[in-house]
PDB file of C-alpha atoms and ligand atoms in Angstrom:
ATOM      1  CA  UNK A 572     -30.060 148.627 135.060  1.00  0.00           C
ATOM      2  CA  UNK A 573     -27.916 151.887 134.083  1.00  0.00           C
ATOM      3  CA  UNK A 574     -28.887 155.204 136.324  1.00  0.00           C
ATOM      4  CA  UNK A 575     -29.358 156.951 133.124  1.00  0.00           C
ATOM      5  CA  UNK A 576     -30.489 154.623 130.439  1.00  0.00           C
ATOM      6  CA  UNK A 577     -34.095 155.451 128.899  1.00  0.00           C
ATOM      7  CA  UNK A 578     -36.350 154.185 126.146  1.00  0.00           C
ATOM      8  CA  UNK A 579     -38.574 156.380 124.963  1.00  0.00           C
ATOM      9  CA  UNK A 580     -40.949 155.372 122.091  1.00  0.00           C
ATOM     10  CA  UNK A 581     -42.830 158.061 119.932  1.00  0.00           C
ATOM     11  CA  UNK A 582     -46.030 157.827 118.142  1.00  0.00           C
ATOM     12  CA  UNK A 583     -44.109 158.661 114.748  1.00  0.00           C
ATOM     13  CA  UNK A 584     -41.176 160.060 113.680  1.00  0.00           C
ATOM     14  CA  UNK A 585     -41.953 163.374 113.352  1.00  0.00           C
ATOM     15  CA  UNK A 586     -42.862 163.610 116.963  1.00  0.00           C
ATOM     16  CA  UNK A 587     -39.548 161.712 117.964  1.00  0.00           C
ATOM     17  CA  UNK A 588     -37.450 164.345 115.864  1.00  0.00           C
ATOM     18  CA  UNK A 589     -39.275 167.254 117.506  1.00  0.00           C
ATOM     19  CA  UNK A 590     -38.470 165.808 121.267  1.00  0.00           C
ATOM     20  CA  UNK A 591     -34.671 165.056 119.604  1.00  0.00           C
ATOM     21  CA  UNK A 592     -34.564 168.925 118.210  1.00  0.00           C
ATOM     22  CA  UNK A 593     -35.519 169.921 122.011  1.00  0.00           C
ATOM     23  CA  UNK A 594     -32.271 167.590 123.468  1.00  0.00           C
ATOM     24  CA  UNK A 595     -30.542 168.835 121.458  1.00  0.00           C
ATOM     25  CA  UNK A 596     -31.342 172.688 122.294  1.00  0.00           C
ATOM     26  CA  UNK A 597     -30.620 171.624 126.205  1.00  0.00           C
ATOM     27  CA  UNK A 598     -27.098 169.857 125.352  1.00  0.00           C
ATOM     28  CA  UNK A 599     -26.109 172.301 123.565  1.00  0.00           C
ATOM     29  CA  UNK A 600     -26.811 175.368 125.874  1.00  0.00           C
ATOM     30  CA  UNK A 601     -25.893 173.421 128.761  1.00  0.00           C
ATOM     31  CA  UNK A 602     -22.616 172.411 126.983  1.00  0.00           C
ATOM     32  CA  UNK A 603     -21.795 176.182 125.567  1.00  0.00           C
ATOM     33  CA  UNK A 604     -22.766 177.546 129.260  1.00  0.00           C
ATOM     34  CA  UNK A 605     -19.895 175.021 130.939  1.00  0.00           C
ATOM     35  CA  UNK A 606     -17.306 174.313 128.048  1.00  0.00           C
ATOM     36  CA  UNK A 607     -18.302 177.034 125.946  1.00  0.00           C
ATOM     37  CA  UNK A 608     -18.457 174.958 122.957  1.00  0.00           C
ATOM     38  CA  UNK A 609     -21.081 171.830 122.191  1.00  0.00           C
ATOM     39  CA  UNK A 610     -19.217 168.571 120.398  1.00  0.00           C
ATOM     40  CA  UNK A 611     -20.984 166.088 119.139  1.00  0.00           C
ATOM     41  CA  UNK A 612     -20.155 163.330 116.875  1.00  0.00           C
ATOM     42  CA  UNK A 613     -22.559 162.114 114.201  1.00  0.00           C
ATOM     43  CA  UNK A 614     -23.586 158.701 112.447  1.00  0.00           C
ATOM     44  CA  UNK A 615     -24.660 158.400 108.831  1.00  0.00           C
ATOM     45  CA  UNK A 616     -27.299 156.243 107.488  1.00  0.00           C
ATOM     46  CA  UNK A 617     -30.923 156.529 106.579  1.00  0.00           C
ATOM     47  CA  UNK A 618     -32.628 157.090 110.221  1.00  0.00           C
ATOM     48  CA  UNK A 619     -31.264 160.542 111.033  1.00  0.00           C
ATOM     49  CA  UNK A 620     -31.674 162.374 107.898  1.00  0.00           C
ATOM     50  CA  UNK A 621     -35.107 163.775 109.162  1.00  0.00           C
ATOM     51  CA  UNK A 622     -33.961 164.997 111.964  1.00  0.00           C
ATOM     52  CA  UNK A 623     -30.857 166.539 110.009  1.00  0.00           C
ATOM     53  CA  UNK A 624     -33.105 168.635 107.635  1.00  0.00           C
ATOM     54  CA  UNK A 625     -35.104 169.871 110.747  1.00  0.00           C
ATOM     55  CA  UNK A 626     -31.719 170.597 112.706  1.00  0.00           C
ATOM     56  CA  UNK A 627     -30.277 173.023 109.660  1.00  0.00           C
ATOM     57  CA  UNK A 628     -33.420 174.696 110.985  1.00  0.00           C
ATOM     58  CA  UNK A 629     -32.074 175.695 114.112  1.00  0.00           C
ATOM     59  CA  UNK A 630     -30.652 179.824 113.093  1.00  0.00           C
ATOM     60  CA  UNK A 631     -29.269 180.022 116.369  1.00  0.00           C
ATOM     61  CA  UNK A 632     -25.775 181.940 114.970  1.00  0.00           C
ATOM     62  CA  UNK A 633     -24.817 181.820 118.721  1.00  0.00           C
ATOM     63  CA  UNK A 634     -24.836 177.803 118.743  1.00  0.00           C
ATOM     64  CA  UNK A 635     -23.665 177.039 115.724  1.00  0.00           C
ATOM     65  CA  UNK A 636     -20.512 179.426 115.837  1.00  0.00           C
ATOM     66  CA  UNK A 637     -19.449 177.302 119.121  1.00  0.00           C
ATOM     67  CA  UNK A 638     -20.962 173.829 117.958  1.00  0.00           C
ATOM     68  CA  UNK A 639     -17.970 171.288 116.817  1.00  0.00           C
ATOM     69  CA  UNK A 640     -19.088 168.351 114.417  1.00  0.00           C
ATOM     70  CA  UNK A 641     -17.731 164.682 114.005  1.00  0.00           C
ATOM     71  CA  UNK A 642     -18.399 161.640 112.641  1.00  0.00           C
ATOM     72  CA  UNK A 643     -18.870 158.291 114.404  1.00  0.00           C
ATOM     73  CA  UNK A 644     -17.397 156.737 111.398  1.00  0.00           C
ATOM     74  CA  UNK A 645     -17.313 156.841 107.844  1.00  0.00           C
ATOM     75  CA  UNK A 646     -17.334 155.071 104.509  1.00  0.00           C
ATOM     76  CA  UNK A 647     -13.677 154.891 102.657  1.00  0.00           C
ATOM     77  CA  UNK A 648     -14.946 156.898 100.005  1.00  0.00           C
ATOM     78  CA  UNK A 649     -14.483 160.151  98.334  1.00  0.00           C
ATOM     79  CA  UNK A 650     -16.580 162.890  99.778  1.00  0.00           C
ATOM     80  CA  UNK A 651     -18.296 163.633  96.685  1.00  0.00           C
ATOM     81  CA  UNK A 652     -19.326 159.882  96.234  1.00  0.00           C
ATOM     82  CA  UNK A 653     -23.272 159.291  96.904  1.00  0.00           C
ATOM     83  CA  UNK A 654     -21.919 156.942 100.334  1.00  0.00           C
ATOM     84  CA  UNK A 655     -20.399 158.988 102.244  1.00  0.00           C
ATOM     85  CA  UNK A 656     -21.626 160.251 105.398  1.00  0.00           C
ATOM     86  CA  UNK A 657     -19.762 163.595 105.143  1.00  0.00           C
ATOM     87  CA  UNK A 658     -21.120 164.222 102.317  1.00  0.00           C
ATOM     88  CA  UNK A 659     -24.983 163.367 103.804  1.00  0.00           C
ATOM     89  CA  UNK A 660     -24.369 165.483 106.582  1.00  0.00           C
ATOM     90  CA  UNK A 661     -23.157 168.396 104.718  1.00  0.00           C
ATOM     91  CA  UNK A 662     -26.084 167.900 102.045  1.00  0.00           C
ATOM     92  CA  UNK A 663     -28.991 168.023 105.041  1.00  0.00           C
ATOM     93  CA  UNK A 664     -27.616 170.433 107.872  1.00  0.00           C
ATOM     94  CA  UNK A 665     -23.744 171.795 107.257  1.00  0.00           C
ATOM     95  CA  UNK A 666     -24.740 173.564 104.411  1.00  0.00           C
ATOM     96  CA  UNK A 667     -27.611 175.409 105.666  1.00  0.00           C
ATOM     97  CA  UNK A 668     -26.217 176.388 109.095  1.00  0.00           C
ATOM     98  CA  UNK A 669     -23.476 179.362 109.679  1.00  0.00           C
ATOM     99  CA  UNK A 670     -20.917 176.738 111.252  1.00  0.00           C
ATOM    100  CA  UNK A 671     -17.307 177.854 110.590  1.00  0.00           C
ATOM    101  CA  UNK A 672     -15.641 175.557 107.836  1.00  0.00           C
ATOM    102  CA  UNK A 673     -13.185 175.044 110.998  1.00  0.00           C
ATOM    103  CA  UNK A 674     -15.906 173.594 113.689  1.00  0.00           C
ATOM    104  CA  UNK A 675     -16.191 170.736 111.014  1.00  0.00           C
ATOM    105  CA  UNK A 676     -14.221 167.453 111.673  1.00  0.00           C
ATOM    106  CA  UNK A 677     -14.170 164.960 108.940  1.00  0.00           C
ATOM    107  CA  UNK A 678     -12.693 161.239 109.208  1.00  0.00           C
ATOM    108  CA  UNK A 679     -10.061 161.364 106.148  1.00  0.00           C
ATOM    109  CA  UNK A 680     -10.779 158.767 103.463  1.00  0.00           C
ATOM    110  CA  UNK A 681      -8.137 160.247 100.994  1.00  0.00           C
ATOM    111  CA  UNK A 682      -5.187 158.215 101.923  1.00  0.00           C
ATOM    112  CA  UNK A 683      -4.565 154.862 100.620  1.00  0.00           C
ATOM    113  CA  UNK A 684      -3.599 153.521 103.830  1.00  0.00           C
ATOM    114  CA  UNK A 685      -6.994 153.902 106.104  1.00  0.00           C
ATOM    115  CA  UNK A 686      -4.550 152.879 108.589  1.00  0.00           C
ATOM    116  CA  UNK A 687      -3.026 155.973 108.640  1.00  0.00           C
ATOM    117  CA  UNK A 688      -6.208 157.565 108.383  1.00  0.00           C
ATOM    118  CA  UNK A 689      -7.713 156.830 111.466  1.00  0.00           C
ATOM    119  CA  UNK A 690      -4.019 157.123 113.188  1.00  0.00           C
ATOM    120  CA  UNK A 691      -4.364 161.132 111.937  1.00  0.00           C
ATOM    121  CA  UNK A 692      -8.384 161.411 113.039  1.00  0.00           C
ATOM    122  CA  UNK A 693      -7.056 160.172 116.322  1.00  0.00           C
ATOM    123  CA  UNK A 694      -4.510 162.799 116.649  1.00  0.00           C
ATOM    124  CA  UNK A 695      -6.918 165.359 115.467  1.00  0.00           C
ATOM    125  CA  UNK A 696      -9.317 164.155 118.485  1.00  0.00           C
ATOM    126  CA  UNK A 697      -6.405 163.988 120.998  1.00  0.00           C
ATOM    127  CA  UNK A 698      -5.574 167.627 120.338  1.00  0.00           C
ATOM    128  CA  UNK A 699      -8.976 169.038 120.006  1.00  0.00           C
ATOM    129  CA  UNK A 700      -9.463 167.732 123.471  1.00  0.00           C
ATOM    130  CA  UNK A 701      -6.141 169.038 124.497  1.00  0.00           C
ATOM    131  CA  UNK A 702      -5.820 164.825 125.736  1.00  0.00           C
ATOM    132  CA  UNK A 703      -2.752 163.013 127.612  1.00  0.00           C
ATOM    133  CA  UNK A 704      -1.859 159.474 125.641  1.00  0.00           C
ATOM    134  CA  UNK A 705      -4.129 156.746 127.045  1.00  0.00           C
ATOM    135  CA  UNK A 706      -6.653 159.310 127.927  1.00  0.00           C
ATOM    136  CA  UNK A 707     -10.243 159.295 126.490  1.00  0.00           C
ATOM    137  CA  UNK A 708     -12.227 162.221 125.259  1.00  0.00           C
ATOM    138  CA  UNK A 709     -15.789 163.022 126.461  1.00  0.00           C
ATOM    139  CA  UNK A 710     -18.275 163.822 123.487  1.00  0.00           C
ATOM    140  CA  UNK A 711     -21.372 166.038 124.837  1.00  0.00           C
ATOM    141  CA  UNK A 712     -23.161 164.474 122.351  1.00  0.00           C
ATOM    142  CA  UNK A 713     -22.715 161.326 120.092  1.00  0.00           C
ATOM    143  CA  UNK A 714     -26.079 160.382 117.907  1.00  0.00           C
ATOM    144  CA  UNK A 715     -26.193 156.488 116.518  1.00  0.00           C
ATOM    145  CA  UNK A 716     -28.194 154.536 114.571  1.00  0.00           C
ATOM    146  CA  UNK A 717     -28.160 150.635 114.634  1.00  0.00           C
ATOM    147  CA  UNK A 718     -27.813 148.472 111.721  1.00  0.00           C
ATOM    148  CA  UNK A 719     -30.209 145.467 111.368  1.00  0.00           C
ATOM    149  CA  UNK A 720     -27.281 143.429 112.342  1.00  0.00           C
ATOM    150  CA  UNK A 721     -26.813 145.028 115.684  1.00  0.00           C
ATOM    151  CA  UNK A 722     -23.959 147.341 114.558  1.00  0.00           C
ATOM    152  CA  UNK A 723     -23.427 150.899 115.150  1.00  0.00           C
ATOM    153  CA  UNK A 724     -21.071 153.366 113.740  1.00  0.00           C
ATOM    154  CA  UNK A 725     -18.932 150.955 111.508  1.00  0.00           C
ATOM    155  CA  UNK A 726     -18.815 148.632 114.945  1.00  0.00           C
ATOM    156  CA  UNK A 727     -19.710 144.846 113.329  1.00  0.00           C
ATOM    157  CA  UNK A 728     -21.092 141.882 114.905  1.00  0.00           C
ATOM    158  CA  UNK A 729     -17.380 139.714 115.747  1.00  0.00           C
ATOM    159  CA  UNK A 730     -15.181 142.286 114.694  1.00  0.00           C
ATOM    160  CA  UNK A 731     -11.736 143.009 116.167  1.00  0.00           C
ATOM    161  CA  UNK A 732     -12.956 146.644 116.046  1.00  0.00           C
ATOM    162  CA  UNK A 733     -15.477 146.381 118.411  1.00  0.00           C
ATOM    163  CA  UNK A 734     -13.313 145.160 121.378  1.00  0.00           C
ATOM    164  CA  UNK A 735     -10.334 147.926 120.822  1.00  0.00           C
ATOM    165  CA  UNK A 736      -9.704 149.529 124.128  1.00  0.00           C
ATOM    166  CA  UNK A 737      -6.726 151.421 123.418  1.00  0.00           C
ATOM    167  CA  UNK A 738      -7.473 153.576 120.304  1.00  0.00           C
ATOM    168  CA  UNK A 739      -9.923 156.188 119.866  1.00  0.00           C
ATOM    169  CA  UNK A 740     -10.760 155.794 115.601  1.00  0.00           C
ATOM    170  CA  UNK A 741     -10.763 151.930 114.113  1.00  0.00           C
ATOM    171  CA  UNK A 742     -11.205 150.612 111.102  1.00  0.00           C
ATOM    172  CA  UNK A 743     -13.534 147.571 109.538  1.00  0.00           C
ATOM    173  CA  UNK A 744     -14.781 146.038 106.312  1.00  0.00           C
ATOM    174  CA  UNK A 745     -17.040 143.237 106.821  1.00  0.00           C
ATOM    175  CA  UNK A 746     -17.450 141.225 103.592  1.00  0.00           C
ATOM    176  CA  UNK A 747     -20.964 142.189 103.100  1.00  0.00           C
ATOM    177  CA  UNK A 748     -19.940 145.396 102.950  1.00  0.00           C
ATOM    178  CA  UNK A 749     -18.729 147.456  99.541  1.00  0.00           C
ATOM    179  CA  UNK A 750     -15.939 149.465 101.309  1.00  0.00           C
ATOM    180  CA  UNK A 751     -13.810 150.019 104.009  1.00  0.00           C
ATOM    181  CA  UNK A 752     -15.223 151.894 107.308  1.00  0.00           C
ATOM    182  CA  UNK A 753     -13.511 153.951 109.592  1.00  0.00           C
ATOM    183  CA  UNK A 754     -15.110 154.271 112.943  1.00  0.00           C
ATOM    184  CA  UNK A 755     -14.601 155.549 116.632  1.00  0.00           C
ATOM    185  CA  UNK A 756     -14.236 153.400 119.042  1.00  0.00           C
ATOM    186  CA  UNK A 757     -16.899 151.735 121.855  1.00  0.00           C
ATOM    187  CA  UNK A 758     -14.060 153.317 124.439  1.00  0.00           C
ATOM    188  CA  UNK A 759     -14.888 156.816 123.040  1.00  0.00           C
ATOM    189  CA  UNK A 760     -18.717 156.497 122.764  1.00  0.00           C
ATOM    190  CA  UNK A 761     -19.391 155.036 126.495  1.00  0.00           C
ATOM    191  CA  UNK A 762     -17.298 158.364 127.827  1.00  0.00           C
ATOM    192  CA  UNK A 763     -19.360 160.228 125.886  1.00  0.00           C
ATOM    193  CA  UNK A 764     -21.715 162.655 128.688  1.00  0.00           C
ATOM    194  CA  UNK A 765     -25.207 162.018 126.539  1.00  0.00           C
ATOM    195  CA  UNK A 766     -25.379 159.299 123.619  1.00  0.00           C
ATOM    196  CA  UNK A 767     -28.764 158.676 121.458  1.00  0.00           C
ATOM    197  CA  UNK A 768     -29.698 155.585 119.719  1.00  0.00           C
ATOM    198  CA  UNK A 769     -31.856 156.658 116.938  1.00  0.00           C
ATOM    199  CA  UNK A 770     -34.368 153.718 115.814  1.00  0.00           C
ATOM    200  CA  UNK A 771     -37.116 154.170 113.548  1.00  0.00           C
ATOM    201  CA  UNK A 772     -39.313 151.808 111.511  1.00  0.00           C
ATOM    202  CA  UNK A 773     -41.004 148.464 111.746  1.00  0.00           C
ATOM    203  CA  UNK A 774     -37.722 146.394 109.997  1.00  0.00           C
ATOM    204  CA  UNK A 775     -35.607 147.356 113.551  1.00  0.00           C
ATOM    205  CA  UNK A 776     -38.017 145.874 115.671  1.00  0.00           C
ATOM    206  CA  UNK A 777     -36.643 142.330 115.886  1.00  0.00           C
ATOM    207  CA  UNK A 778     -32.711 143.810 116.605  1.00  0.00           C
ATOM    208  CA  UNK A 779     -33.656 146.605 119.424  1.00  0.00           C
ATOM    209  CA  UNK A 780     -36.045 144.477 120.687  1.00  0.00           C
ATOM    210  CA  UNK A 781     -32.357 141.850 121.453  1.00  0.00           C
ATOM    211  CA  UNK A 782     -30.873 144.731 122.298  1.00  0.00           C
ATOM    212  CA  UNK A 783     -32.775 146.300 124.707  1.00  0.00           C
ATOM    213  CA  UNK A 784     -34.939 143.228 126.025  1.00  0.00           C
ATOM    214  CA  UNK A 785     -32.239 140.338 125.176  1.00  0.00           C
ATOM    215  CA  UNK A 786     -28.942 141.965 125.939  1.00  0.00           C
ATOM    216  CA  UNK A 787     -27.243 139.217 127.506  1.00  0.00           C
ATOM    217  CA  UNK A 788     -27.961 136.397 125.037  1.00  0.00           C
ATOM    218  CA  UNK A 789     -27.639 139.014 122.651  1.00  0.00           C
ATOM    219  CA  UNK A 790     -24.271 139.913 124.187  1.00  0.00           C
ATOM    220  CA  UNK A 791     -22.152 139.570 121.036  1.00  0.00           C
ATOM    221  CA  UNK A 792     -23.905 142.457 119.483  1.00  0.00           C
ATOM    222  CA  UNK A 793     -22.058 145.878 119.443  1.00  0.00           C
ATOM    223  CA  UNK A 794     -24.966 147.576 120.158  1.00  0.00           C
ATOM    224  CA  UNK A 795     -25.804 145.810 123.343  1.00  0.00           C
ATOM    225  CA  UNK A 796     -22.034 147.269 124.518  1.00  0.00           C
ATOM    226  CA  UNK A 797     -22.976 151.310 124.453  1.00  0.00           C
ATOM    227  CA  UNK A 798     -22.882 151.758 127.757  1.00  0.00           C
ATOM    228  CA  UNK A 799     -21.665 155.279 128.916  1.00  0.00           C
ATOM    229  CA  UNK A 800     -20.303 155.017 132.351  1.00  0.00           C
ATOM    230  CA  UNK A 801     -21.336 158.366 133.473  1.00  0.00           C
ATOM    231  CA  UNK A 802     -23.250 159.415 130.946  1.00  0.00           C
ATOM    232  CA  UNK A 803     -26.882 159.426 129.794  1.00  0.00           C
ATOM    233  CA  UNK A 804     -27.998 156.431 127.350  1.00  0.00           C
ATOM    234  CA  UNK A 805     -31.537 157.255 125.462  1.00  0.00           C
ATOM    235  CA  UNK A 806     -32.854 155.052 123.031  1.00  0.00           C
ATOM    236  CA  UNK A 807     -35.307 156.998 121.055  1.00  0.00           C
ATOM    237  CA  UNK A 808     -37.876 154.598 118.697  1.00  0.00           C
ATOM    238  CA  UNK A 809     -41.120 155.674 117.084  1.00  0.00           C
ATOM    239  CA  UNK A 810     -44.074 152.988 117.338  1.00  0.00           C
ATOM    240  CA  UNK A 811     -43.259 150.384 114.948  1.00  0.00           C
ATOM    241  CA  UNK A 812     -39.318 150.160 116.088  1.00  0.00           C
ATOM    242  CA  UNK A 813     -40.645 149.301 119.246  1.00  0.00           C
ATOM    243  CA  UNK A 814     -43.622 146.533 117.769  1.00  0.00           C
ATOM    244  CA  UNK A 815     -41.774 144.321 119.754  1.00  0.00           C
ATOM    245  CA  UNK A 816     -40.751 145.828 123.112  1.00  0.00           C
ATOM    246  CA  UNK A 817     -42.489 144.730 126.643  1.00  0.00           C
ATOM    247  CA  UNK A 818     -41.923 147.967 128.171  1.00  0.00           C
ATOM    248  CA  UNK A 819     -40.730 151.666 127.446  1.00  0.00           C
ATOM    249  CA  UNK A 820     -41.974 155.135 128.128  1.00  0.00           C
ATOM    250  CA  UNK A 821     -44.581 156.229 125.435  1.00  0.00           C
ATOM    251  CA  UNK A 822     -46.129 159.405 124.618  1.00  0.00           C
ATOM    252  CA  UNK A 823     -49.243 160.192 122.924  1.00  0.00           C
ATOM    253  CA  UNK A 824     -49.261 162.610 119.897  1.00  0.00           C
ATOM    254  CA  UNK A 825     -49.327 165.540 122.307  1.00  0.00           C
ATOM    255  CA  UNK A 826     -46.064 164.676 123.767  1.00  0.00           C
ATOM    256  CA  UNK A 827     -47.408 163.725 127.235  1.00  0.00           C
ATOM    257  CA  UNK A 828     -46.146 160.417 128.373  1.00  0.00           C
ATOM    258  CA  UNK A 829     -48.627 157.525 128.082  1.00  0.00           C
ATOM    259  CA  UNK A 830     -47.219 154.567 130.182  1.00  0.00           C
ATOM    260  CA  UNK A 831     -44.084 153.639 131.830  1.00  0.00           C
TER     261      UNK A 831
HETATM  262  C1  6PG B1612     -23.434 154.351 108.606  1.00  0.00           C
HETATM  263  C2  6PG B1612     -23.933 154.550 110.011  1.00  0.00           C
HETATM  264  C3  6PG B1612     -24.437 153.246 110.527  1.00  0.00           C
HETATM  265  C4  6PG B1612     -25.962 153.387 110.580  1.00  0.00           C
HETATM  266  C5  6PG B1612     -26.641 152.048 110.582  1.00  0.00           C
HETATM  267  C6  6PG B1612     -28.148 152.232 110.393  1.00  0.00           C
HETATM  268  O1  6PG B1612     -22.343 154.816 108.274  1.00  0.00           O
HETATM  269  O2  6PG B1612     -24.219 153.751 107.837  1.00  0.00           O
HETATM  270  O3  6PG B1612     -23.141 155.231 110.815  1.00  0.00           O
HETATM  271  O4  6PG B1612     -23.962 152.828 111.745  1.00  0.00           O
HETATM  272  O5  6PG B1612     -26.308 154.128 111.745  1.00  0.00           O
HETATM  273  O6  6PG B1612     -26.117 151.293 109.504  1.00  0.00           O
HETATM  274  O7  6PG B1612     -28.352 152.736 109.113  1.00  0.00           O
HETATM  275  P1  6PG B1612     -29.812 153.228 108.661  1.00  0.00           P
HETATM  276  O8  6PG B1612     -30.133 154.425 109.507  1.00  0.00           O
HETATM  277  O9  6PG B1612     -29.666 153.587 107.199  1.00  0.00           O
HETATM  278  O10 6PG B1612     -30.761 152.082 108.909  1.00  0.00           O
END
């Protein structure tokens, strides 16, 4: 069992994205106080879009003038195209928050070569962190959803991808998918100091339950490999994500914990 690994499972998700708001708060405060900055790296997709619109809530100028933003991967589109998760993130919280244009770190999608793409969103990473070669960066904060596949961040079930040590930012394009992904890599996400699995809705039951019940016949999945070694691993799922689960800690609508 990890030291700091944690389901927690919410009446709705309303009451999950207030608790999530409230993390968030702490990281970042505790982050600013220690680094004086907060970086956290992002996912796209459906699930986090509610707690996006509540986040470009937050008027804290302090934070957000010292908050840094990436992506956990993105679609090999344009910005402007309906896809990408730039463009999402921008739509629910970027725009609506005084962040400075330069605290905003997008994964490139405008070369032809996505090779070269991630090669340059690696460098970008390495000298944001001020890193030595072979050295890792530590995210404060890296948010993820999980595809019904068992994915997350552009990380695919028997990928190459999902086994890359070495780099930081990969690259995929599973055949069932309509473009290429870029990605970081499960080598950046397990240094990470606090990572979130965001899991809402009755159609994720079935994968988090193999993820979080079935993990080693379930192995192959990327999702059962987030693992932070020193960091904190909290899988946050409203009711009907976790139909299927034997055991978590749930609160009631008041936010006081129910059972363990
Ligand atoms: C993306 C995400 C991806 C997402 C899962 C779940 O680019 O789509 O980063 O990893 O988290 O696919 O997507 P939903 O939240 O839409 O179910």
């Amino acid at each position: 069992m990890f030291p700091k690994r944690k389901t927690l499972i919410f009446q709705d998700s309303f009451q999950l994205t207030n608790f999530l708001i409230k993390k968030w708060k702490e990281i970042a405060n505790e982050s600013i106080s220690k680094n004086n900055r907060f970086v956290a790296a992002l996912s796209g997709g459906k699930t986090p879009v509610e707690f996006y619109c509540r986040l470009s809530g937050i008027n804290d100028f302090d934070i957000w003038q010292k908050t840094h933003i990436f992506l956990t991967d993105e679609r090999y589109v344009p910005y402007d195209d309906p896809r990408s998760n730039l463009g999402m993130i921008r739509k629910n919280i970027l725009d609506y928050i005084s962040i400075p244009d330069e605290n905003i770190h997008p994964m490139g999608t405008y070369n032809s070569d996505i090779n070269l793409s991630c090669e340059l969103y690696e460098n970008h990473i390495r000298q944001f962190f001020e890193l030595e070669d072979r050295c890792v960066p530590s995210f404060d904060f890296v948010l993820l959803g999980i595809g019904d596949d068992g994915h997350v961040a552009s990380l695919f079930p028997w990928g190459k991808e999902v086994h890359e040590i070495d780099d930081l930012v990969t690259f995929s394009q599973p055949e069932y998918l309509d473009t290429k992904r870029m990605s970081m890599t499960l080598a950046v996400i397990n240094n990470a100091r606090h990572v979130v699995v965001l899991v809402t809705g009755n159609k994720k039951a079935e994968i988090i339950k193999k993820v979080i019940e079935e993990k080693e016949e379930n192995s192959f999945l990327p999702a059962t490999k987030v693992a932070p070694r020193n960091g904190e691993l909290l899988f946050l799922l409203d009711n009907p994500a976790a139909s299927k689960l034997s055991y978590g800690e749930r609160f009631s609508h008041d936010g006081q914990a129910i059972s363990i």
